[in-house]
Structure formats: structure tokens, C-alpha cells
Coordinates of C-alpha atoms in Angstrom, one line a residue:
Chain A
M19 CA -145.2 64.8 140.9
G20 CA -144.5 61.9 138.6
S21 CA -146.0 63.3 135.4
R22 CA -143.6 64.4 132.6
A23 CA -146.1 65.8 130.5
S24 CA -146.2 68.5 132.1
T25 CA -144.0 70.3 129.9
L26 CA -145.7 69.4 126.8
L27 CA -144.8 69.9 123.3
R28 CA -146.7 72.7 121.4
E29 CA -148.4 71.8 118.3
E30 CA -146.8 74.3 116.4
E31 CA -143.5 73.0 117.2
I32 CA -144.3 70.0 116.5
E33 CA -145.0 70.6 112.9
E34 CA -142.6 72.8 112.4
I35 CA -139.6 70.0 113.4
K36 CA -142.0 67.8 111.3
K37 CA -141.0 70.1 108.0
E38 CA -137.5 70.0 109.1
T39 CA -136.6 66.8 110.0
G40 CA -139.3 64.6 108.2
F41 CA -139.9 62.6 111.4
S42 CA -144.1 61.8 111.9
H43 CA -146.1 63.0 114.4
S44 CA -146.1 59.7 116.6
Q45 CA -142.2 59.5 116.3
I46 CA -141.5 62.9 117.5
T47 CA -143.9 62.3 120.8
R48 CA -142.0 59.6 121.4
L49 CA -138.4 61.3 121.1
Y50 CA -139.6 64.2 123.1
S51 CA -140.5 61.8 125.5
R52 CA -137.2 60.1 125.4
F53 CA -135.3 63.4 125.4
T54 CA -137.3 64.3 128.9
S55 CA -136.6 61.2 130.3
L56 CA -132.5 61.7 129.8
D57 CA -132.7 65.4 130.9
K58 CA -132.1 64.4 134.9
G59 CA -132.0 68.4 135.3
E60 CA -135.8 68.9 133.8
N61 CA -134.3 72.3 132.2
G62 CA -135.6 71.2 128.4
T63 CA -131.9 70.8 127.4
L64 CA -129.5 67.9 127.5
S65 CA -125.7 68.7 128.6
R66 CA -123.1 66.3 127.8
E67 CA -123.6 64.1 131.2
D68 CA -126.9 63.8 130.4
F69 CA -125.3 61.6 127.4
Q70 CA -123.5 59.8 129.3
R71 CA -125.1 58.5 131.7
I72 CA -126.6 56.1 128.6
P73 CA -124.0 53.4 129.6
E74 CA -123.6 51.4 125.9
L75 CA -123.1 54.9 124.3
A76 CA -120.3 55.5 127.2
I77 CA -118.7 52.2 126.5
N78 CA -118.6 53.1 122.0
P79 CA -115.8 54.3 121.2
L80 CA -116.7 57.0 119.4
G81 CA -119.2 58.0 122.0
D82 CA -117.7 60.9 122.9
R83 CA -117.0 61.9 119.4
I84 CA -120.9 61.6 118.4
I85 CA -121.9 63.6 121.8
N86 CA -119.8 66.4 120.5
A87 CA -121.7 66.0 117.3
F88 CA -125.1 67.1 119.2
F89 CA -123.8 70.4 120.2
P90 CA -123.3 73.5 118.0
E91 CA -120.1 74.9 117.9
G92 CA -119.1 76.1 121.9
E93 CA -122.4 75.6 122.9
D94 CA -122.6 73.7 126.4
Q95 CA -126.5 72.7 126.1
V96 CA -129.0 71.4 123.4
N97 CA -132.4 71.3 122.9
F98 CA -135.1 69.4 121.8
K99 CA -135.1 71.1 118.3
G100 CA -131.0 70.6 118.1
F101 CA -131.3 67.0 119.0
M102 CA -133.7 66.4 116.6
R103 CA -131.9 67.8 113.9
T104 CA -129.2 65.9 114.8
L105 CA -130.9 62.7 114.9
A106 CA -132.6 63.4 111.8
H107 CA -129.4 62.8 109.9
F108 CA -130.3 58.9 110.8
R109 CA -133.8 58.8 109.7
P110 CA -134.4 55.9 106.8
I111 CA -134.5 57.2 103.4
E112 CA -137.9 56.9 102.3
D113 CA -138.7 55.3 98.7
N114 CA -140.9 58.4 97.8
E115 CA -137.6 60.6 98.7
K116 CA -135.2 59.2 96.2
N117 CA -136.4 59.9 93.1
K118 CA -137.0 63.6 93.4
N119 CA -135.4 66.5 91.6
L120 CA -133.5 68.0 94.8
P121 CA -135.4 70.6 96.1
A122 CA -133.4 74.2 97.3
S123 CA -132.5 72.8 100.9
E124 CA -131.6 69.3 101.1
P125 CA -133.5 67.1 103.8
L126 CA -131.5 66.5 106.7
N127 CA -131.2 62.2 105.8
S128 CA -130.0 62.7 102.3
R129 CA -127.2 60.5 101.4
T130 CA -124.6 63.6 101.5
N131 CA -125.7 64.6 104.5
K132 CA -125.1 61.3 106.0
L133 CA -122.0 61.3 104.7
L134 CA -121.3 64.7 106.0
F135 CA -122.1 63.3 109.6
A136 CA -119.8 60.8 109.3
F137 CA -116.9 63.1 107.6
R138 CA -117.4 65.2 110.8
L139 CA -116.3 62.6 113.0
Y140 CA -113.5 62.2 111.6
D141 CA -112.6 66.1 111.0
L142 CA -112.4 67.0 115.2
D143 CA -111.3 70.5 114.8
R144 CA -113.5 70.9 111.7
D145 CA -111.2 72.3 109.2
N146 CA -112.0 69.9 106.7
K147 CA -108.6 68.1 106.9
I148 CA -109.2 64.8 105.4
S149 CA -109.8 65.6 101.5
R150 CA -113.6 64.6 100.2
D151 CA -112.9 63.5 97.4
E152 CA -110.6 60.4 99.0
L153 CA -113.5 59.9 101.7
L154 CA -116.2 59.9 98.6
Q155 CA -114.2 57.4 96.7
V156 CA -113.6 54.9 99.0
L157 CA -117.0 55.1 100.4
E158 CA -118.7 54.8 96.9
K159 CA -120.0 51.3 96.6
V160 CA -121.1 51.7 100.6
D161 CA -125.1 51.2 100.9
V162 CA -124.8 54.4 103.0
E163 CA -128.8 54.5 103.1
Q164 CA -128.8 51.7 105.0
K165 CA -126.1 51.5 107.2
M166 CA -126.6 55.2 108.7
S167 CA -130.0 54.9 109.6
I168 CA -131.9 53.5 112.3
R169 CA -135.2 51.7 112.1
F170 CA -138.0 53.2 113.5
L171 CA -141.3 51.1 114.6
H172 CA -143.9 53.2 114.0
Chain B
M16 CA -178.4 81.7 157.6
A17 CA -180.4 78.8 158.6
W18 CA -180.4 77.6 155.1
F19 CA -176.5 77.6 155.8
M20 CA -177.1 76.3 159.1
L21 CA -178.2 72.7 157.3
P22 CA -175.7 71.1 155.5
V23 CA -172.8 71.9 157.9
D24 CA -175.0 70.5 160.7
L25 CA -175.4 67.2 158.4
L26 CA -171.7 67.0 157.7
F27 CA -171.3 67.1 161.4
R28 CA -173.8 64.3 162.2
Y29 CA -172.3 62.5 159.0
L30 CA -168.6 62.5 160.3
G31 CA -169.8 61.2 163.8
L32 CA -171.7 58.4 162.4
H33 CA -168.6 58.2 160.2
I34 CA -165.8 57.9 162.4
N35 CA -167.9 54.8 164.7
V36 CA -168.9 52.9 161.3
W37 CA -164.7 53.2 160.5
L38 CA -163.4 52.0 163.5
T39 CA -166.0 49.1 163.4
L40 CA -165.0 48.2 159.8
L41 CA -161.3 48.6 160.4
F42 CA -161.2 46.1 163.5
G43 CA -163.3 44.1 161.9
F44 CA -162.3 43.6 158.3
L45 CA -158.5 44.7 158.5
F46 CA -157.3 43.4 162.1
L47 CA -158.9 40.8 163.0
P48 CA -158.2 38.8 159.9
H49 CA -154.4 40.6 159.2
I50 CA -153.8 39.1 163.2
L51 CA -155.5 35.3 162.7
G52 CA -154.2 35.4 159.4
V53 CA -158.0 34.9 157.5
S54 CA -159.2 36.1 154.2
F55 CA -162.5 37.5 153.1
G56 CA -161.4 36.6 149.3
I57 CA -163.1 40.2 148.5
H58 CA -159.8 41.2 146.5
Q59 CA -160.3 39.4 143.5
Y60 CA -163.6 41.1 142.6
Y61 CA -162.1 44.4 143.8
T62 CA -159.5 43.4 141.2
R63 CA -161.9 42.3 138.5
T64 CA -164.0 45.8 139.0
L65 CA -161.0 47.9 138.6
L66 CA -159.5 46.2 135.5
S67 CA -162.7 46.2 133.9
I68 CA -163.0 50.2 134.4
F69 CA -159.5 51.1 133.7
K70 CA -160.7 49.3 129.8
W71 CA -163.5 51.3 129.3
A72 CA -161.3 54.4 130.3
T73 CA -158.7 53.7 128.0
L74 CA -161.4 53.1 125.3
Q75 CA -163.2 56.1 125.8
M76 CA -160.2 58.2 125.5
E77 CA -159.2 56.4 122.2
L78 CA -162.7 57.5 121.0
S79 CA -162.4 60.9 121.5
A80 CA -158.7 60.9 120.1
K81 CA -160.0 59.4 116.6
E82 CA -162.7 62.3 117.2
K83 CA -160.2 64.7 117.0
N84 CA -158.1 62.9 114.4
Q85 CA -154.8 62.5 116.4
Q86 CA -153.1 59.4 117.7
L87 CA -153.1 58.6 121.2
Y88 CA -149.9 58.4 122.9
K89 CA -149.5 55.1 123.5
H90 CA -146.8 53.0 125.3
Y91 CA -145.5 50.4 122.9
T92 CA -143.6 48.0 125.4
R93 CA -141.5 46.9 122.1
G94 CA -139.5 50.1 121.7
I95 CA -139.1 52.5 119.6
I96 CA -136.6 51.5 116.9
A97 CA -135.8 47.9 115.8
K98 CA -132.5 46.9 116.3
T99 CA -130.8 43.9 115.0
P100 CA -131.0 41.3 117.4
G101 CA -127.6 39.4 118.2
S102 CA -125.9 41.6 115.8
T103 CA -121.7 41.3 116.9
L104 CA -119.1 43.1 115.7
Q105 CA -117.5 40.7 113.6
Q106 CA -121.0 40.1 111.6
E107 CA -121.5 44.0 110.7
F108 CA -117.9 44.4 109.8
E109 CA -118.2 41.3 107.8
D110 CA -121.2 42.8 106.0
L111 CA -119.4 46.3 105.1
Q112 CA -116.2 44.7 104.4
Q113 CA -117.4 42.4 101.7
S114 CA -119.3 45.6 100.3
T115 CA -116.4 47.3 99.6
L116 CA -113.2 45.0 99.3
L117 CA -113.1 41.1 98.0
S118 CA -110.2 40.5 100.1
L119 CA -111.0 37.9 103.0
E120 CA -108.8 39.8 105.1
P121 CA -110.6 42.6 107.1
R122 CA -108.4 45.5 107.5
F123 CA -109.6 49.4 108.8
E124 CA -111.8 51.3 106.2
L125 CA -112.8 54.7 106.8
S126 CA -116.8 53.3 107.1
D127 CA -115.7 50.9 110.3
V128 CA -116.7 54.6 111.8
F129 CA -120.8 54.5 110.3
F130 CA -121.2 50.8 112.6
F131 CA -120.1 52.7 115.7
C132 CA -121.9 55.9 115.0
R133 CA -125.3 54.0 114.3
K134 CA -124.8 51.7 117.6
A135 CA -124.5 55.0 119.6
L136 CA -127.5 56.5 117.9
E137 CA -129.6 53.8 118.6
S138 CA -128.6 53.8 122.5
I139 CA -128.9 57.1 122.5
V140 CA -132.6 56.7 120.9
D141 CA -133.6 54.1 123.3
D142 CA -131.5 51.7 125.3
D143 CA -132.2 49.2 128.2
V144 CA -130.5 50.5 131.6
T145 CA -131.9 54.0 131.7
K146 CA -135.5 52.5 131.4
C147 CA -134.7 51.0 133.9
F148 CA -134.5 53.8 136.3
S149 CA -137.8 55.1 136.0
A150 CA -141.6 53.9 136.7
Q151 CA -143.0 51.5 134.2
E152 CA -145.1 53.0 131.3
L153 CA -148.3 51.1 131.5
E154 CA -150.5 50.6 128.0
S155 CA -154.1 51.3 129.7
W156 CA -154.4 53.9 131.8
N157 CA -155.4 53.6 135.1
L158 CA -157.1 56.3 136.6
L159 CA -154.0 58.0 138.6
K160 CA -153.0 61.2 137.3
R161 CA -149.3 60.4 137.8
S162 CA -149.6 57.5 134.8
N163 CA -150.9 59.6 132.1
R164 CA -149.8 61.7 129.1
N165 CA -153.3 61.7 127.3
F166 CA -154.5 64.8 129.3
R167 CA -156.2 66.4 126.0
Y168 CA -158.3 63.6 125.7
L169 CA -160.2 63.5 128.9
S170 CA -164.4 63.6 128.3
L171 CA -166.1 64.9 130.8
K172 CA -167.3 61.5 131.8
L173 CA -163.4 60.4 131.8
L174 CA -162.7 63.4 134.2
A175 CA -166.1 62.7 136.8
L176 CA -164.9 59.1 136.6
W177 CA -160.9 60.4 137.6
V178 CA -162.2 63.2 140.2
L179 CA -164.3 60.2 142.3
G180 CA -161.0 58.3 142.1
V181 CA -159.5 60.8 143.7
L182 CA -162.1 61.0 146.2
I183 CA -161.7 57.9 147.1
R184 CA -158.8 56.6 147.1
Y185 CA -157.7 59.9 149.0
G186 CA -160.6 60.6 151.4
V187 CA -161.3 56.4 151.9
L188 CA -158.2 54.1 151.3
L189 CA -155.7 56.5 152.9
P190 CA -157.1 56.8 155.9
F191 CA -158.0 53.6 156.3
R192 CA -154.3 52.2 155.3
V193 CA -152.3 55.3 157.4
T194 CA -154.6 53.8 160.3
V195 CA -153.7 50.2 159.8
A196 CA -150.0 51.0 159.1
V197 CA -149.7 52.9 162.1
T198 CA -151.1 51.0 164.6
G199 CA -149.7 47.7 162.9
I200 CA -146.1 49.5 163.2
S201 CA -146.6 50.6 166.7
L202 CA -147.9 47.3 167.9
F203 CA -145.3 45.2 166.3
I204 CA -142.8 47.4 168.0
V205 CA -143.7 47.4 171.3
L206 CA -144.1 43.6 171.0
S207 CA -141.4 43.1 169.3
T208 CA -139.4 44.8 172.0
M209 CA -141.5 43.1 174.6
V210 CA -140.4 39.4 173.3
G211 CA -137.1 40.7 173.0
F212 CA -137.1 40.9 176.8
L213 CA -138.0 37.0 177.4
P214 CA -135.3 34.3 176.9
K215 CA -135.2 33.7 172.7
T216 CA -138.0 31.8 171.7
N217 CA -138.6 31.4 168.0
Y218 CA -142.8 30.4 168.4
L219 CA -143.4 34.3 169.7
S220 CA -140.6 35.9 167.6
D221 CA -142.1 34.6 164.8
K222 CA -145.7 35.2 165.2
V223 CA -145.0 38.5 166.5
H224 CA -142.8 38.9 163.3
W225 CA -145.4 37.6 161.0
M226 CA -148.1 39.9 162.7
G227 CA -146.2 42.4 162.0
Y228 CA -145.9 41.4 158.0
R229 CA -149.3 41.0 158.0
L230 CA -150.6 44.1 159.0
C231 CA -147.8 46.1 156.8
V232 CA -149.0 44.1 153.8
G233 CA -152.7 44.7 154.0
S234 CA -151.7 48.5 155.0
L235 CA -150.8 48.6 151.4
T236 CA -153.8 46.5 150.1
G237 CA -151.2 44.0 149.2
I238 CA -152.6 41.2 146.9
I239 CA -150.0 38.1 146.9
T240 CA -150.6 35.0 145.1
Y241 CA -147.7 32.9 145.7
H242 CA -146.7 30.1 143.1
N243 CA -145.1 26.9 143.5
R244 CA -145.1 26.7 147.4
E245 CA -143.1 23.5 147.7
N246 CA -140.4 25.0 146.5
K247 CA -140.4 27.4 149.8
P248 CA -136.8 27.7 151.4
K249 CA -136.0 25.3 154.0
N250 CA -133.5 26.0 157.1
D251 CA -129.6 27.0 156.7
G252 CA -130.1 28.4 153.0
I253 CA -130.5 31.7 151.2
C254 CA -133.5 33.0 149.7
V255 CA -132.4 35.4 146.7
A256 CA -135.0 37.5 144.8
N257 CA -135.2 40.3 142.0
H258 CA -135.1 43.2 143.8
T259 CA -137.4 46.6 143.2
T260 CA -138.7 47.9 145.9
P261 CA -138.6 48.0 149.9
I262 CA -141.3 46.5 150.7
D263 CA -140.0 43.0 148.5
G264 CA -138.6 41.9 151.7
I265 CA -142.5 42.3 153.1
I266 CA -143.7 41.0 150.9
L267 CA -141.9 37.7 150.8
A268 CA -142.4 37.5 154.9
N269 CA -145.5 37.4 155.1
D270 CA -145.2 33.5 153.7
L271 CA -142.2 32.6 155.5
C272 CA -139.9 33.7 158.4
Y273 CA -136.8 35.1 157.7
S274 CA -134.1 36.5 158.7
L275 CA -133.3 39.8 156.6
V276 CA -130.0 41.1 155.3
G277 CA -130.3 44.6 153.9
Q278 CA -128.9 48.2 154.4
L279 CA -129.7 50.2 157.6
H280 CA -131.7 53.1 156.6
G281 CA -132.7 56.5 158.7
G282 CA -135.7 57.6 160.3
L283 CA -138.9 55.8 160.8
L284 CA -137.5 52.7 159.0
G285 CA -134.3 52.7 160.7
M286 CA -136.3 52.4 163.9
I287 CA -138.7 49.4 163.0
Q288 CA -135.2 47.5 161.7
R289 CA -133.8 48.1 165.2
A290 CA -136.9 46.7 166.7
M291 CA -136.7 43.8 164.9
V292 CA -133.2 42.7 165.8
T293 CA -134.2 42.7 169.2
S294 CA -136.3 40.1 168.9
S295 CA -134.5 37.9 166.4
S296 CA -131.5 38.2 164.2
H297 CA -130.9 40.4 160.9
I298 CA -128.2 41.9 159.5
W299 CA -128.3 45.8 158.5
F300 CA -125.2 47.6 157.2
E301 CA -124.3 50.9 155.5
R302 CA -124.4 51.3 152.0
A303 CA -120.6 51.6 151.3
E304 CA -119.1 48.7 153.5
V305 CA -118.2 45.7 151.9
K306 CA -120.9 43.8 152.4
D307 CA -119.9 40.7 150.9
R308 CA -117.5 40.0 154.2
H309 CA -120.3 40.8 156.6
L310 CA -122.6 38.2 155.1
V311 CA -119.7 35.8 155.5
C312 CA -119.2 36.4 159.2
F313 CA -122.4 36.3 159.8
K314 CA -123.3 32.5 158.2
R315 CA -120.0 31.7 160.0
E316 CA -121.3 33.0 163.2
G317 CA -124.7 31.4 162.6
M318 CA -123.5 27.6 162.4
R319 CA -122.7 27.9 166.4
N320 CA -126.0 29.9 167.4
T321 CA -128.7 27.3 167.5
F322 CA -131.5 29.9 166.9
L323 CA -130.4 30.7 163.4
T324 CA -130.7 27.9 162.2
N325 CA -134.4 27.9 161.7
L326 CA -134.1 31.4 159.6
Q327 CA -133.1 31.9 156.6
I328 CA -131.8 35.2 154.5
I329 CA -132.8 37.0 152.2
S330 CA -130.0 39.1 150.3
F331 CA -131.3 41.6 147.6
T332 CA -129.2 43.1 144.7
G333 CA -128.9 46.4 145.5
S334 CA -130.5 49.8 143.6
C335 CA -133.9 49.7 143.2
V336 CA -134.9 49.1 139.8
N337 CA -138.4 49.2 138.0
N338 CA -139.8 45.8 137.5
T339 CA -139.3 45.0 133.7
S340 CA -135.6 43.4 134.2
V341 CA -133.0 42.0 136.3
M342 CA -129.6 43.6 137.2
M343 CA -126.4 42.3 138.2
F344 CA -126.5 40.2 141.1
R345 CA -124.1 41.0 144.0
K346 CA -121.4 37.7 144.5
G347 CA -121.3 38.4 148.0
S348 CA -124.4 35.9 148.6
F349 CA -123.3 33.3 145.8
E350 CA -119.6 32.7 147.6
I351 CA -121.0 31.2 150.9
G352 CA -121.9 27.8 149.1
C353 CA -124.7 26.9 151.1
T354 CA -128.6 26.1 149.2
I355 CA -129.5 29.1 146.9
Y356 CA -133.5 29.0 147.0
P357 CA -134.6 31.6 144.4
A358 CA -138.0 33.3 144.2
A359 CA -139.2 35.8 141.1
I360 CA -141.1 38.7 142.6
K361 CA -143.6 40.1 139.7
Y362 CA -145.5 43.5 140.2
D363 CA -148.8 44.3 138.3
P364 CA -148.6 47.8 137.7
H365 CA -151.8 48.3 136.9
F366 CA -153.0 49.1 140.4
G367 CA -150.6 50.5 141.7
D368 CA -146.6 51.0 140.8
A369 CA -144.7 50.1 143.7
F370 CA -140.9 50.8 142.0
W371 CA -139.3 53.5 144.4
D372 CA -137.5 56.4 142.5
S373 CA -135.3 58.1 144.8
S374 CA -134.2 60.5 143.6
K375 CA -137.7 61.5 142.6
F376 CA -139.2 61.5 146.4
G377 CA -138.3 60.3 149.5
L378 CA -139.8 57.3 151.8
V379 CA -142.6 59.4 152.5
G380 CA -143.6 60.5 149.6
Y381 CA -143.4 56.7 148.5
L382 CA -145.7 55.0 151.2
V383 CA -148.1 58.2 150.5
R384 CA -147.8 57.2 146.6
M385 CA -148.2 53.6 147.7
M386 CA -150.7 54.2 149.7
S387 CA -153.1 56.3 147.7
S388 CA -153.1 53.2 144.8
W389 CA -155.7 50.9 144.4
A390 CA -153.5 47.9 145.2
I391 CA -150.2 46.1 145.0
V392 CA -151.1 43.6 143.4
C393 CA -147.7 40.8 142.5
S394 CA -146.9 37.2 142.0
V395 CA -144.1 35.2 143.5
W396 CA -142.7 32.2 142.4
Y397 CA -140.5 30.1 144.6
L398 CA -137.8 28.3 142.6
P399 CA -136.2 24.8 142.6
P400 CA -133.5 25.2 145.5
M401 CA -129.8 25.5 143.4
R402 CA -126.5 25.1 144.3
R403 CA -123.3 25.8 142.6
K404 CA -121.7 23.5 140.4
E405 CA -118.3 22.1 140.3
G406 CA -115.9 24.5 138.7
E407 CA -118.3 27.0 138.6
D408 CA -117.6 30.8 139.8
A409 CA -119.5 32.9 142.1
V410 CA -120.3 35.1 139.1
Q411 CA -121.2 32.2 136.7
F412 CA -123.2 31.0 139.3
A413 CA -124.7 34.2 140.3
N414 CA -125.8 34.6 136.4
R415 CA -127.3 31.5 136.5
V416 CA -129.6 31.9 139.1
K417 CA -130.6 35.3 137.9
A418 CA -131.6 34.1 134.5
A419 CA -133.8 31.2 136.0
I420 CA -135.9 34.1 138.1
A421 CA -135.8 36.5 135.1
A422 CA -137.0 33.2 133.2
Q423 CA -139.8 32.6 135.0
A424 CA -141.1 36.0 135.7
G425 CA -140.9 37.2 132.7
L426 CA -138.0 39.8 132.9
V427 CA -135.5 41.2 130.7
D428 CA -132.4 39.9 131.5
L429 CA -129.3 42.7 131.9
I430 CA -125.5 42.3 132.3
W431 CA -125.6 46.0 133.4
D432 CA -124.9 46.6 137.2
A433 CA -127.6 48.3 139.2
G434 CA -125.3 50.5 140.6
L435 CA -124.9 52.2 137.2
K436 CA -128.2 54.5 138.6
R437 CA -125.6 56.2 140.4
T438 CA -122.1 55.6 138.9
K439 CA -120.6 56.1 135.5
V440 CA -119.6 53.0 133.4
K441 CA -115.9 51.4 134.6
D442 CA -113.5 52.4 132.0
A443 CA -112.7 48.7 131.3
F444 CA -116.1 48.0 129.1
K445 CA -115.0 50.2 127.2
E446 CA -111.6 49.0 127.1
E447 CA -113.0 46.0 125.7
E448 CA -115.0 46.9 123.3
Q449 CA -111.6 48.6 121.8
Q450 CA -110.0 45.4 122.1
L451 CA -112.6 43.6 120.4
Y452 CA -112.9 45.8 117.1
S453 CA -108.7 45.5 117.4
K454 CA -108.8 41.7 117.6
I455 CA -111.3 41.8 114.3
L456 CA -108.6 44.0 112.9
M457 CA -105.7 42.4 113.1
G458 CA -107.4 38.7 112.7
G459 CA -106.0 38.8 109.8
H460 CA -102.2 39.5 110.6
E461 CA -101.9 37.4 113.6
D462 CA -99.0 35.8 112.1
Q463 CA -97.4 39.0 112.3
N464 CA -96.1 40.8 114.1
R465 CA -98.6 42.3 116.7
C466 CA -97.6 45.3 117.3
K467 CA -97.6 47.0 114.0
H468 CA -100.4 49.0 113.1
T469 CA -102.2 48.2 109.8
E470 CA -101.8 50.7 106.8
G471 CA -104.6 52.6 107.2
G472 CA -103.6 53.2 110.4
C473 CA -105.5 52.1 114.2
P474 CA -108.5 53.3 115.0
E475 CA -107.8 53.6 118.2
G476 CA -104.9 55.8 117.5
D477 CA -107.1 58.3 116.0
K478 CA -109.5 57.9 118.5
D479 CA -107.9 59.4 121.0
K480 CA -109.4 60.5 124.5

């Protein structure tokens, strides 16, 4: 039957993801419905083929590398938490977060973590072959926060 | 045990009465009007009442959601994220480059990756194409379980209303409609074959077909509004419409008798298709065949046979797409060179979603869903005829027609092929993107050697597949 709401997201899970990623309640539910619509196998995880089914992603020159960024080392499936963790890098930095002193663990969408994400796109075998200082020097003047964020409507 | 027998006894008497009433109602209200082409006008009251009930139901859900201090899941048609409209590679790079260097010549920078990265993530979160292949979401609930995500907000009142709705839909509407459909189809097949034995006359076969279509539409409680009837297709042209469901053809044919072009299905539908061919001319082909050639051959033959000149031909775009956008048209119908009569079909999803998600349920399941919806409401606009201009090739002409249809029906005009529902994107498109990027980089070095890579290394070299 049609309704995808059969595998509803539990409130505790939403709270967990909220804490970890900083997305709002409505953003999480919306992204969850997007996740389930991409999940053609309906098994609660996405595979690489699920991503490649998006035509705009398939024609993107970086498409494959970005798909790889979603999958942890050596795994072939990504669940909703992993999906959100990767998307969290692209959450815009709120004004009230900018001036905070760094908490114990940096939020996923901090400038450094955004740069780390982009850096990993070059570092295919994940062994830090590009010199980090070089990269940061080049990018000093770039508005990283704006260029590596997607704007949510709600 | 007497107290137990009484309700059972009542039930049987009620059923007995029910069947008689049922048959009379059917004959009076459904068969005769459809066969004769008369309408009672009850439909408007029906739709208006339903709409006000739906609004009330959504309001109830919002109230109960507010009580729990949570937000109702609402579908926003504008999408989840704000994408910069019309931002091209060129503009973004000029932006990027200006913030890093003061030089006017674009060259490769490590930060160029940001643009592609963000575009990719945007398409993961919200893209135009995959949305089209699943049913459209509604902003207000229409009392069908299949289109509701807010179950936790159902109060007792709403639940009772919903149960009542289910009873009406499955207990009253569905049996009515199934009876009409079954009788209609069998009547049609029989009459059509009979007419097939007679010498080919247009009048009788037209009447038989027309009756068949009206009964089919009636069996789905189809409420169709035709606009701009002065632009109705005339003889010797091709009618092209945006394709959403298998019943598109029936809806258009309800107004005028066409010669259909479409894919030959198996089972019941195939039987109907074969019956149609016995009394008038249609083309049915396999999906894998080169349909363009078939159409051209048919048209050429048509020039010689006199009875074909009375009929127009409809052709569709390919796979079923939900009714929010129009995908690429097959260029076959546009190559022939005769007049095209575009028609735009727009369904109102509040009363029943006509979209067939063939990956989820087959034809029978689809028909059951259709017949247990409230109604199928749609509008058909006839657009003024179009001819191919001088110097325009088939693809450009097809896109022009597509744009006109999309504009009229208020749909999104997409350049993607509906075949993407089943197959992957061609590599050629990916190479186009890469070429575009390298053009921007090489733009500053056009006078020099084109084959040389720039200092930082051409990104295509790094992005090895």
C-alpha cells in the first residue's frame, strides 16, 4: 500500500539526530521522507545505486566521490543516521553559533569540518596526501561557510 | 437465540431490498445517461461537499497537533531547500575566482570543488526528476489512508469520519463502479466485434467507441472539464498530450473519437485493445520497438485509405509521470510534418490520484485504487494547432509544444527523459558537464595551445573514474 509512513521515525531518534547534527525537527522529518523515497529497496538503508539513480547527481563530475563520502570505510550501506551526519556538514552556520567558544566536540557544520569534507574529496585513498597547510592557505579568503552550505526553506 | 436471529434476518431483508434498489439506480443514473450522453449535474455538488469536508478534516488535525505542541507534517510544494535559480557554472566560478584572486583569467583552484560539491548535495536532498516518479503529495488530507503522514493527530471524530469514508468508498462506490466497468467493457467488446463484421462505416464504430469511453469514464466517476473546445483537433492531424496515466487516452477520447497509438499490453487491457482494432484503426506496438518508424509508416498508409482521414492520432510521451511536470516528448510524432494539436491534461489530486506507480502495483491494483477514490477530476485544455517552423528540427519543435502544454496546465517543464524511471543517465550528459567546466577554464587560454593543461592540473585528470 502507498503510505511510506509505515516506518515512522521515533521521537528518541529524532532527538538524537537533533543533538548530533543541529537540524530542526521539521528538517529531520522532511529529510527522512526524502531518505525513504530514495530507498527503493525499503530496507532502511541506501546503497550506492540508490544515489546514482538521481540524474543530476549522476552527471555531476564529482558525483561518485560525494557518494563515497556517505559510506563509512569499507561499507556498502548507509542508514539514516549516517545520511544525516554527512548532510550535517552542509547545514548553514547560525549566527548564534559563530561566536561560541568551541565546545568539547566541534559541531559537524563548523568551518573546519566543512573544509575537512572538501579535503577528503581530493584525498581519495584517505591517507592525507595533500598537504593540509597548503590547502588552508589557498582557502583562507574563501567564504567557506556560505559556499559549503545548502539553504533550508523551513 | 431469537434475539440473535432478528438482526441477521433484518440484514438479509435489507440486502434483498438493496439489490433491487441498486440495479434500478445503476440503470437510471449511470447506464442510460452515459449511453445517451446526458448528465444530471450532481457532480458539482458532490465535489464541493467533499472539498469542504477535507478542509474541516485538515483543520481538526492541525488543532490536535497544536494541542500536543508539535508541528503537522505539511508538504511544501516549493521543496525543502532554496536553490539559486538559474545559477550557471560560469557565474559561480566568477564568484569564486574573484574572491581568491584579482586576476581576470579563471584558472583551476582547489576551491572549485565547492561548487560541484554543493550542487551534488542539493540534488541529493531535493531533485526534480525522482520526485516525478512517485505520487504527488497533498497539502490537505483527503480522507484516504494512503496519503496521510499524520496518523498520530487523528482524533476520535476524524477516525470515525475516516471509517465512514472507507465504508462508503469500498462498500458503495467500488461495487457500483466495478459493475459499470465490467458491463461497459463487455458490452463494448461484444458490440465492437459485431460492428467489425459489418462493412467499415464510421458512424456505427464511432458510436460504439464513444459509448465505451463514456462508460469507462463513468465507472471511475470521472469529472472532466474541457476548455477551449474551439481548438478541438480536426482531421488529419496528430493530437499530443502530456502523459500521466493509462486513462489519459480515455479522457481525451471521451470528447472525440481518435485513432490511438500506444503500447500493447497483456491481459485484460490487451484484449480491449484488440477488440478496438476490429472496428476502427489503431496502432499498438511493443515498448522496445522503434515506434517512430511505425508512426511514419502508418501515416503514409493512412494517406491512401479513405476511412483513416476521419480520425486523428494521439501519441504519448513514454513512461507514466506524476502530474506535476512534463518530461521529454518522443520526437517521432513531430517528424512527420503534419499539424500538431496539443492538449494539456491536469488532474486534481484531491479526489483521487490517478498516477500509476508501476513499480508498486499492477494494473488491477491500480484500478482498485482508482475506483475506491472519491472521483477522478481533471481538466483538459485544447491548445491552438502548431506546425513546424522553417529551420526547426523535430527536437526543437517537440520542446516548443512541450513548453506550451506545460505553461497551460501549470506544470514544470523538464528537459529530462521519462525513460530515466527505468534506465540510468547516459554518460554523454556527464561529459557535457565536464566539457562546460573545461571551457570555462580554457576560456582565458584560448589563444595558446588548447591541449595543454593549466598549472594546477586539469580537474578532469584528477577526477579519474
